[in-house]
CSV table of C-alpha atoms and ligand atoms in Angstrom, one decimal:
chain,number,residue,atom,x,y,z
A,1,MET,CA,42.7,158.8,86.2
A,2,SER,CA,45.4,157.9,89.2
A,3,ARG,CA,47.5,155.7,89.4
A,4,LEU,CA,44.5,154.1,91.5
A,5,ASP,CA,42.3,154.0,89.2
A,6,SER,CA,44.9,152.0,86.3
A,7,PHE,CA,46.0,149.6,88.6
A,8,ILE,CA,42.1,148.7,89.1
A,9,ARG,CA,41.5,148.7,86.1
A,10,ARG,CA,45.0,146.8,85.6
A,11,LEU,CA,44.4,143.8,87.9
A,12,SER,CA,40.5,143.7,86.8
A,13,ALA,CA,41.9,143.6,82.4
A,14,GLN,CA,44.3,140.4,84.2
A,15,ARG,CA,41.3,138.8,86.3
A,16,ALA,CA,38.6,139.1,83.3
A,17,CYS,CA,41.4,137.7,80.5
A,18,LEU,CA,42.2,134.9,83.0
A,19,ASP,CA,38.7,134.0,83.1
A,20,ARG,CA,37.9,134.6,79.7
A,21,ALA,CA,41.1,132.2,78.9
A,22,ALA,CA,39.5,129.8,81.8
A,23,GLY,CA,36.7,129.2,79.8
A,24,LEU,CA,37.8,128.7,76.2
A,25,ILE,CA,39.9,126.1,76.9
A,26,GLY,CA,37.4,123.1,78.0
A,27,ASP,CA,37.3,120.9,74.9
A,28,ILE,CA,41.2,120.9,75.7
A,29,ASP,CA,44.2,118.9,77.5
A,30,GLY,CA,46.6,119.6,79.7
A,31,PRO,CA,47.9,121.6,82.6
A,32,VAL,CA,48.6,125.7,83.0
A,33,LEU,CA,51.4,127.6,82.5
A,34,GLU,CA,52.2,130.0,84.4
A,35,LEU,CA,54.9,132.6,84.0
A,36,GLY,CA,55.9,135.1,86.6
A,37,LEU,CA,55.1,133.6,90.3
A,38,GLY,CA,55.4,137.9,92.2
A,39,ASN,CA,52.7,137.9,95.1
A,40,GLY,CA,51.1,134.7,93.5
A,41,ARG,CA,47.7,136.3,93.1
A,42,THR,CA,46.8,135.7,89.7
A,43,TYR,CA,47.9,131.8,90.7
A,44,ASP,CA,45.6,131.8,93.2
A,45,HIS,CA,43.0,132.7,90.8
A,46,LEU,CA,43.5,130.5,87.9
A,47,ARG,CA,44.2,127.3,90.6
A,48,HIS,CA,40.3,128.9,92.0
A,49,ILE,CA,38.8,128.9,88.4
A,50,LEU,CA,40.4,125.7,87.1
A,51,PRO,CA,40.4,124.1,90.1
A,52,GLY,CA,40.7,120.6,88.4
A,53,ARG,CA,44.3,121.5,86.1
A,54,GLU,CA,47.6,120.6,86.9
A,55,ILE,CA,49.5,124.1,87.5
A,56,PHE,CA,53.3,124.5,86.7
A,57,VAL,CA,54.5,127.7,87.5
A,58,PHE,CA,57.9,129.3,86.5
A,59,GLU,CA,59.9,131.8,88.7
A,60,ARG,CA,63.0,132.8,89.2
A,61,GLN,CA,62.9,134.0,92.9
A,62,VAL,CA,59.7,132.7,94.6
A,63,ALA,CA,58.6,135.9,96.9
A,64,ALA,CA,54.8,135.2,96.7
A,65,HIS,CA,52.4,134.7,99.7
A,66,PRO,CA,53.4,132.0,101.7
A,67,ASP,CA,49.6,130.1,101.4
A,68,CYS,CA,50.0,130.7,96.8
A,69,ILE,CA,53.5,128.8,96.4
A,70,PRO,CA,52.8,125.6,94.1
A,71,ASP,CA,54.7,122.5,96.1
A,72,ASP,CA,58.6,122.1,94.9
A,73,ASP,CA,57.0,119.3,91.5
A,74,HIS,CA,55.1,121.9,90.0
A,75,LEU,CA,57.8,125.4,90.9
A,76,ILE,CA,59.6,125.5,88.0
A,77,LEU,CA,62.4,127.7,89.5
A,78,GLY,CA,64.7,130.3,87.5
A,79,ASP,CA,66.0,132.3,84.4
A,80,LEU,CA,62.9,131.7,82.0
A,81,ALA,CA,65.6,131.6,79.2
A,82,CYS,CA,67.0,128.6,80.8
A,83,THR,CA,63.9,127.1,82.6
A,84,LEU,CA,61.3,127.7,79.4
A,85,PRO,CA,63.4,125.6,76.8
A,86,ALA,CA,64.3,123.0,78.7
A,87,ALA,CA,60.0,122.8,80.4
A,88,MET,CA,58.3,120.1,77.4
A,89,ALA,CA,60.4,117.2,80.1
A,90,ARG,CA,59.2,119.4,83.3
A,91,ILE,CA,55.6,119.3,82.3
A,92,GLY,CA,54.8,116.1,80.0
A,93,ARG,CA,52.8,117.4,77.5
A,94,PRO,CA,51.6,119.9,75.7
A,95,ALA,CA,49.7,123.3,78.0
A,96,ALA,CA,46.4,124.1,77.2
A,97,LEU,CA,46.2,127.6,78.7
A,98,ALA,CA,49.7,130.0,80.3
A,99,HIS,CA,49.1,133.0,81.3
A,100,ALA,CA,52.2,134.8,81.2
A,101,ASP,CA,53.2,138.2,83.8
A,102,ILE,CA,56.7,138.9,83.2
A,103,GLY,CA,56.8,142.6,82.7
A,104,SER,CA,58.3,145.2,85.5
A,105,GLY,CA,60.2,148.9,85.3
A,106,ASP,CA,63.0,147.6,83.9
A,107,ILE,CA,62.0,148.5,79.9
A,108,GLU,CA,64.4,146.7,78.6
A,109,ALA,CA,64.4,143.2,80.4
A,110,THR,CA,60.4,143.3,79.3
A,111,ALA,CA,60.7,143.4,75.8
A,112,ARG,CA,64.0,140.5,76.1
A,113,ASN,CA,61.3,138.5,78.3
A,114,ALA,CA,58.8,138.7,75.8
A,115,ALA,CA,61.1,138.3,73.0
A,116,ARG,CA,61.4,134.7,74.6
A,117,VAL,CA,58.6,133.9,75.3
A,118,ALA,CA,56.6,134.5,72.9
A,119,ALA,CA,59.5,132.2,70.3
A,120,VAL,CA,59.6,128.9,72.7
A,121,LEU,CA,56.3,129.6,74.7
A,122,PRO,CA,54.1,127.9,71.6
A,123,ASP,CA,56.1,125.0,72.2
A,124,LEU,CA,54.7,123.9,74.8
A,125,LEU,CA,51.5,124.8,73.5
A,126,ALA,CA,48.9,122.1,72.4
A,127,PRO,CA,46.6,123.1,69.8
A,128,GLY,CA,43.7,125.8,70.1
A,129,ALA,CA,45.8,126.9,73.2
A,130,VAL,CA,44.7,130.2,75.2
A,131,VAL,CA,47.3,132.4,76.2
A,132,ALA,CA,47.0,135.1,78.1
A,133,ALA,CA,49.8,138.3,78.7
A,134,ASP,CA,50.8,141.0,80.4
A,135,GLN,CA,53.1,142.3,77.3
A,136,PRO,CA,51.9,141.2,73.1
A,137,LEU,CA,53.6,138.3,72.3
A,138,SER,CA,54.9,137.7,68.6
A,139,ASP,CA,54.6,134.5,66.5
A,140,PRO,CA,53.0,133.3,63.8
A,141,ARG,CA,52.1,130.2,66.1
A,142,LEU,CA,49.9,132.7,68.5
A,143,ILE,CA,47.1,134.8,66.4
A,144,ALA,CA,45.8,137.7,69.3
A,145,LEU,CA,42.1,136.4,70.3
A,146,ALA,CA,39.3,139.4,70.8
A,147,LEU,CA,39.6,140.8,74.6
A,148,PRO,CA,36.3,141.1,77.1
A,149,ASP,CA,34.1,144.0,76.7
A,150,ASP,CA,35.7,145.9,79.3
A,151,VAL,CA,39.5,145.8,78.7
A,152,GLN,CA,41.3,148.3,76.9
A,153,PRO,CA,42.9,146.5,73.1
A,154,GLY,CA,46.5,146.9,75.3
A,155,ARG,CA,45.8,146.7,78.8
A,156,TYR,CA,46.0,142.8,78.2
A,157,HIS,CA,46.4,139.9,75.8
A,158,LEU,CA,44.5,136.8,74.4
A,159,TYR,CA,46.2,134.3,72.0
A,160,ARG,CA,45.3,131.5,70.5
A,161,ARG,CA,47.8,128.7,70.1
A,162,VAL,CA,46.9,128.1,66.2
A,163,ALA,CA,46.7,124.1,64.9
A,164,GLY,CA,49.9,123.4,62.2
A,165,GLU,CA,53.2,124.2,63.5
A,166,ALA,CA,53.9,127.9,61.8
A,167,ALA,CA,51.6,130.2,59.9
B,1,MET,CA,37.3,133.9,96.5
B,2,SER,CA,40.4,134.0,95.3
B,3,ARG,CA,43.7,136.9,96.3
B,4,LEU,CA,43.1,138.6,93.3
B,5,ASP,CA,39.7,138.9,93.3
B,6,SER,CA,40.2,140.3,96.8
B,7,PHE,CA,42.6,142.4,96.0
B,8,ILE,CA,40.3,144.4,93.5
B,9,ARG,CA,37.9,144.3,95.5
B,10,ARG,CA,39.7,146.6,98.5
B,11,LEU,CA,40.9,148.5,96.0
B,12,SER,CA,37.7,149.5,94.6
B,13,ALA,CA,36.5,150.0,98.5
B,14,GLN,CA,40.0,152.2,99.3
B,15,ARG,CA,38.6,154.0,96.3
B,16,ALA,CA,35.1,154.0,96.6
B,17,CYS,CA,36.0,155.7,100.2
B,18,LEU,CA,38.2,158.3,98.8
B,19,ASP,CA,35.4,159.9,96.6
B,20,ARG,CA,33.6,159.8,99.3
B,21,ALA,CA,34.8,161.5,101.4
B,22,ALA,CA,36.6,163.8,98.6
B,23,GLY,CA,32.8,164.8,98.6
B,24,LEU,CA,32.0,165.1,102.0
B,25,ILE,CA,34.1,167.5,102.9
B,26,GLY,CA,33.0,170.7,100.4
B,27,ASP,CA,32.3,173.3,103.0
B,28,ILE,CA,35.1,172.3,104.9
B,29,ASP,CA,38.3,174.2,105.0
B,30,GLY,CA,42.1,172.7,105.8
B,31,PRO,CA,44.6,170.3,103.7
B,32,VAL,CA,44.2,166.0,103.8
B,33,LEU,CA,46.9,164.2,105.1
B,34,GLU,CA,48.3,160.7,103.9
B,35,LEU,CA,49.3,158.3,106.9
B,36,GLY,CA,51.6,156.1,104.7
B,37,LEU,CA,52.6,156.3,101.6
B,38,GLY,CA,53.2,153.1,100.6
B,39,ASN,CA,53.3,153.2,96.9
B,40,GLY,CA,51.9,156.8,96.4
B,41,ARG,CA,48.8,155.7,94.3
B,42,THR,CA,46.4,156.9,97.4
B,43,TYR,CA,48.2,159.2,97.4
B,44,ASP,CA,47.5,160.1,93.9
B,45,HIS,CA,44.5,159.9,94.1
B,46,LEU,CA,43.6,162.2,95.9
B,47,ARG,CA,45.3,164.5,94.2
B,48,HIS,CA,43.1,163.5,91.1
B,49,ILE,CA,40.3,164.4,93.1
B,50,LEU,CA,41.2,167.6,95.4
B,51,PRO,CA,42.7,169.0,93.2
B,52,GLY,CA,42.7,172.9,94.9
B,53,ARG,CA,44.1,170.6,98.6
B,54,GLU,CA,47.3,170.9,100.1
B,55,ILE,CA,48.5,167.1,101.6
B,56,PHE,CA,50.7,166.4,104.0
B,57,VAL,CA,51.4,162.8,103.7
B,58,PHE,CA,53.3,161.0,106.9
B,59,GLU,CA,55.8,157.7,105.8
B,60,ARG,CA,58.5,156.2,108.1
B,61,GLN,CA,60.6,155.3,104.4
B,62,VAL,CA,60.0,156.7,101.0
B,63,ALA,CA,59.6,154.1,98.5
B,64,ALA,CA,57.4,155.4,95.9
B,65,HIS,CA,57.4,155.4,92.3
B,66,PRO,CA,59.1,158.7,91.8
B,67,ASP,CA,56.0,160.8,90.6
B,68,CYS,CA,53.9,160.2,93.7
B,69,ILE,CA,56.7,161.5,96.2
B,70,PRO,CA,55.3,164.9,97.6
B,71,ASP,CA,57.7,167.6,98.1
B,72,ASP,CA,59.5,168.2,101.2
B,73,ASP,CA,57.7,170.9,102.4
B,74,HIS,CA,54.5,168.3,103.1
B,75,LEU,CA,57.0,165.2,103.8
B,76,ILE,CA,56.3,164.6,107.3
B,77,LEU,CA,59.0,161.5,108.1
B,78,GLY,CA,59.2,159.4,111.1
B,79,ASP,CA,57.6,157.4,112.9
B,80,LEU,CA,54.0,158.1,113.2
B,81,ALA,CA,54.5,157.5,117.2
B,82,CYS,CA,56.8,160.6,117.0
B,83,THR,CA,55.2,162.8,114.0
B,84,LEU,CA,51.4,162.8,114.5
B,85,PRO,CA,51.6,164.6,118.0
B,86,ALA,CA,54.1,167.2,116.8
B,87,ALA,CA,52.3,167.8,113.4
B,88,MET,CA,50.2,170.7,113.5
B,89,ALA,CA,53.2,172.3,113.6
B,90,ARG,CA,53.7,171.5,110.4
B,91,ILE,CA,50.5,172.0,108.7
B,92,GLY,CA,49.5,174.6,110.4
B,93,ARG,CA,45.9,174.6,110.6
B,94,PRO,CA,43.1,171.1,111.2
B,95,ALA,CA,42.5,168.6,108.0
B,96,ALA,CA,39.4,168.6,106.6
B,97,LEU,CA,40.5,165.2,105.8
B,98,ALA,CA,42.4,162.1,106.6
B,99,HIS,CA,43.3,159.0,105.2
B,100,ALA,CA,45.0,155.6,107.1
B,101,ASP,CA,46.2,153.3,105.4
B,102,ILE,CA,48.4,151.9,107.9
B,103,GLY,CA,48.0,148.2,107.9
B,104,SER,CA,50.2,145.3,107.2
B,105,GLY,CA,51.3,141.8,108.0
B,106,ASP,CA,52.2,142.4,110.9
B,107,ILE,CA,49.1,142.2,113.6
B,108,GLU,CA,50.7,144.0,116.5
B,109,ALA,CA,52.3,146.7,115.2
B,110,THR,CA,48.8,147.3,112.8
B,111,ALA,CA,46.4,147.5,116.1
B,112,ARG,CA,48.9,149.5,117.7
B,113,ASN,CA,49.1,151.8,114.5
B,114,ALA,CA,45.6,152.2,114.9
B,115,ALA,CA,45.3,153.4,118.1
B,116,ARG,CA,47.5,155.9,118.2
B,117,VAL,CA,46.2,157.2,115.3
B,118,ALA,CA,42.3,156.9,117.2
B,119,ALA,CA,43.8,158.9,119.6
B,120,VAL,CA,45.7,161.4,118.1
B,121,LEU,CA,44.1,162.7,115.2
B,122,PRO,CA,41.0,164.1,115.3
B,123,ASP,CA,43.2,166.4,117.6
B,124,LEU,CA,44.2,167.2,113.6
B,125,LEU,CA,41.1,167.7,112.8
B,126,ALA,CA,38.9,170.5,111.9
B,127,PRO,CA,34.9,170.1,113.4
B,128,GLY,CA,33.1,167.6,110.5
B,129,ALA,CA,36.5,166.2,109.2
B,130,VAL,CA,36.0,163.3,107.7
B,131,VAL,CA,38.7,160.2,108.0
B,132,ALA,CA,38.3,157.8,105.7
B,133,ALA,CA,40.8,154.4,107.7
B,134,ASP,CA,41.1,149.9,106.6
B,135,GLN,CA,42.1,150.3,109.8
B,136,PRO,CA,39.5,150.9,112.5
B,137,LEU,CA,39.3,153.7,114.5
B,138,SER,CA,37.7,153.6,118.1
B,139,ASP,CA,37.6,157.3,119.7
B,140,PRO,CA,34.8,159.1,120.8
B,141,ARG,CA,35.2,162.2,119.0
B,142,LEU,CA,35.1,160.1,115.6
B,143,ILE,CA,31.6,159.1,113.8
B,144,ALA,CA,31.9,155.5,111.7
B,145,LEU,CA,29.8,156.9,108.4
B,146,ALA,CA,28.3,154.2,106.5
B,147,LEU,CA,30.1,153.7,103.1
B,148,PRO,CA,29.8,152.8,99.8
B,149,ASP,CA,26.8,151.0,98.5
B,150,ASP,CA,29.3,148.6,96.6
B,151,VAL,CA,31.5,148.8,99.6
B,152,GLN,CA,31.3,145.7,102.3
B,153,PRO,CA,31.0,146.9,105.7
B,154,GLY,CA,34.5,146.4,108.1
B,155,ARG,CA,36.4,146.7,104.7
B,156,TYR,CA,37.1,149.8,104.5
B,157,HIS,CA,36.3,152.8,106.9
B,158,LEU,CA,34.7,156.2,107.5
B,159,TYR,CA,34.0,158.6,110.0
B,160,ARG,CA,33.5,161.8,110.4
B,161,ARG,CA,34.7,164.4,112.8
B,162,VAL,CA,32.2,165.6,115.7
B,163,ALA,CA,32.4,169.3,116.0
B,164,GLY,CA,32.6,169.6,120.5
B,165,GLU,CA,36.5,168.4,121.6
B,166,ALA,CA,34.2,164.8,123.2
B,167,ALA,CA,31.2,163.0,123.0
C,201,LIG,C1,54.4,141.1,87.2
C,201,LIG,S1,55.6,139.8,88.4
C,201,LIG,C2,53.9,138.6,88.3
C,201,LIG,C3,52.5,138.9,89.5
C,201,LIG,C4,51.7,137.7,89.0
C,201,LIG,N1,51.2,137.7,87.5
C,201,LIG,C5,50.6,138.1,90.9
C,201,LIG,O1,50.0,138.2,89.9
C,201,LIG,O2,51.0,138.0,91.1
C,201,LIG,C6,56.7,139.0,88.0
C,201,LIG,C7,57.9,138.1,88.1
C,201,LIG,O3,57.9,137.3,86.9
C,201,LIG,C8,59.5,137.1,87.8
C,201,LIG,N2,59.6,136.9,86.7
C,201,LIG,C9,59.8,138.0,85.8
C,201,LIG,N3,61.1,138.1,84.8
C,201,LIG,C10,61.5,136.2,85.6
C,201,LIG,C11,62.3,135.8,83.8
C,201,LIG,N4,63.4,136.2,83.3
C,201,LIG,N5,62.1,134.2,84.3
C,201,LIG,C12,62.2,134.2,85.5
C,201,LIG,N6,61.2,134.8,86.4
C,201,LIG,C13,60.9,136.5,86.1
C,201,LIG,C14,59.8,138.4,89.0
C,201,LIG,O4,60.2,137.3,89.6
C,201,LIG,C15,58.7,138.6,89.2
C,201,LIG,O5,57.4,137.4,90.1
C,202,LIG,NI1,46.7,161.4,86.1
C,203,LIG,NI1,39.1,131.1,98.0
């Protein structure tokens, strides 16, 4: 498999998981959280498939396509380590969906990011909220969901925020 | 359609055209030319689908994944405006396939690149050689070929180098 093949598979898996997650939150109120804007492709996808939802974006340094940058009220600038724990003050209510695309070539930074997100993100989520992530997230409040058929296990991840405080 | 959707479509069209082009040159001798290395994804794809062929890569400034950088003998560094007209000295014989992925956000630079490639690339190609390109290439020696079924017209381009000097 070439790098072009695996890149197409990764993006297709990502899209399939976002579409699935959007379909699972029909009964759950709340905004959407996008962790990592990057060039804004998945942010744009989320606003296409969830046109009625408010979307808050977390990003350290904005470098997205100009059409894919949220307004200031929906852009939470800074490192996730600082912004995520304090985010409820900005978003105001528990979120229905979160997407975390936080991996990079730096394996240690990616692992730190994933550990941080797993520990703090559940506090920002409504019971039954869904998380799609490029990294595995390990926390007792997040239960792994089955992936869409065409997504190979491990390529992307889906979780449901359990109803109680912890399992 | 979201930017994620159109990006997946573009990459899939690109791959379908490269696969089609590789299938069309079975009877034609010669190396492969990759115009624009970028992050090396299509270079990697070309060496996967054409394992027996020599591949020469043209690039102004290498910024590819380390695994996807050709050796010095197959890397032709510099602006296409300079390197392409002089390339026969490096490649030694007419090429069987060329892939030109030369577009950028800069519309004028892209148009200049496409005009240059259309004018000079045919000189480097064997009769019957195939060209896949992200930009339309207009030259009497290049005849447009039908695209694979799943590729929308205009999304990518395929040409055959005519047998004679000019049409
Ligand atoms: C892989 S990209 C996201 C790509 C995006 N999903 C898209 O489709 O374009 C990851 C992004 O997360 C941001 N990021 C990574 N770690 C971060 C951190 N600790 N705090 C804030 N932003 C971070 C990076 O700056 C980068 O823009
Ligand atoms: Ni391989
Ligand atoms: Ni659209």
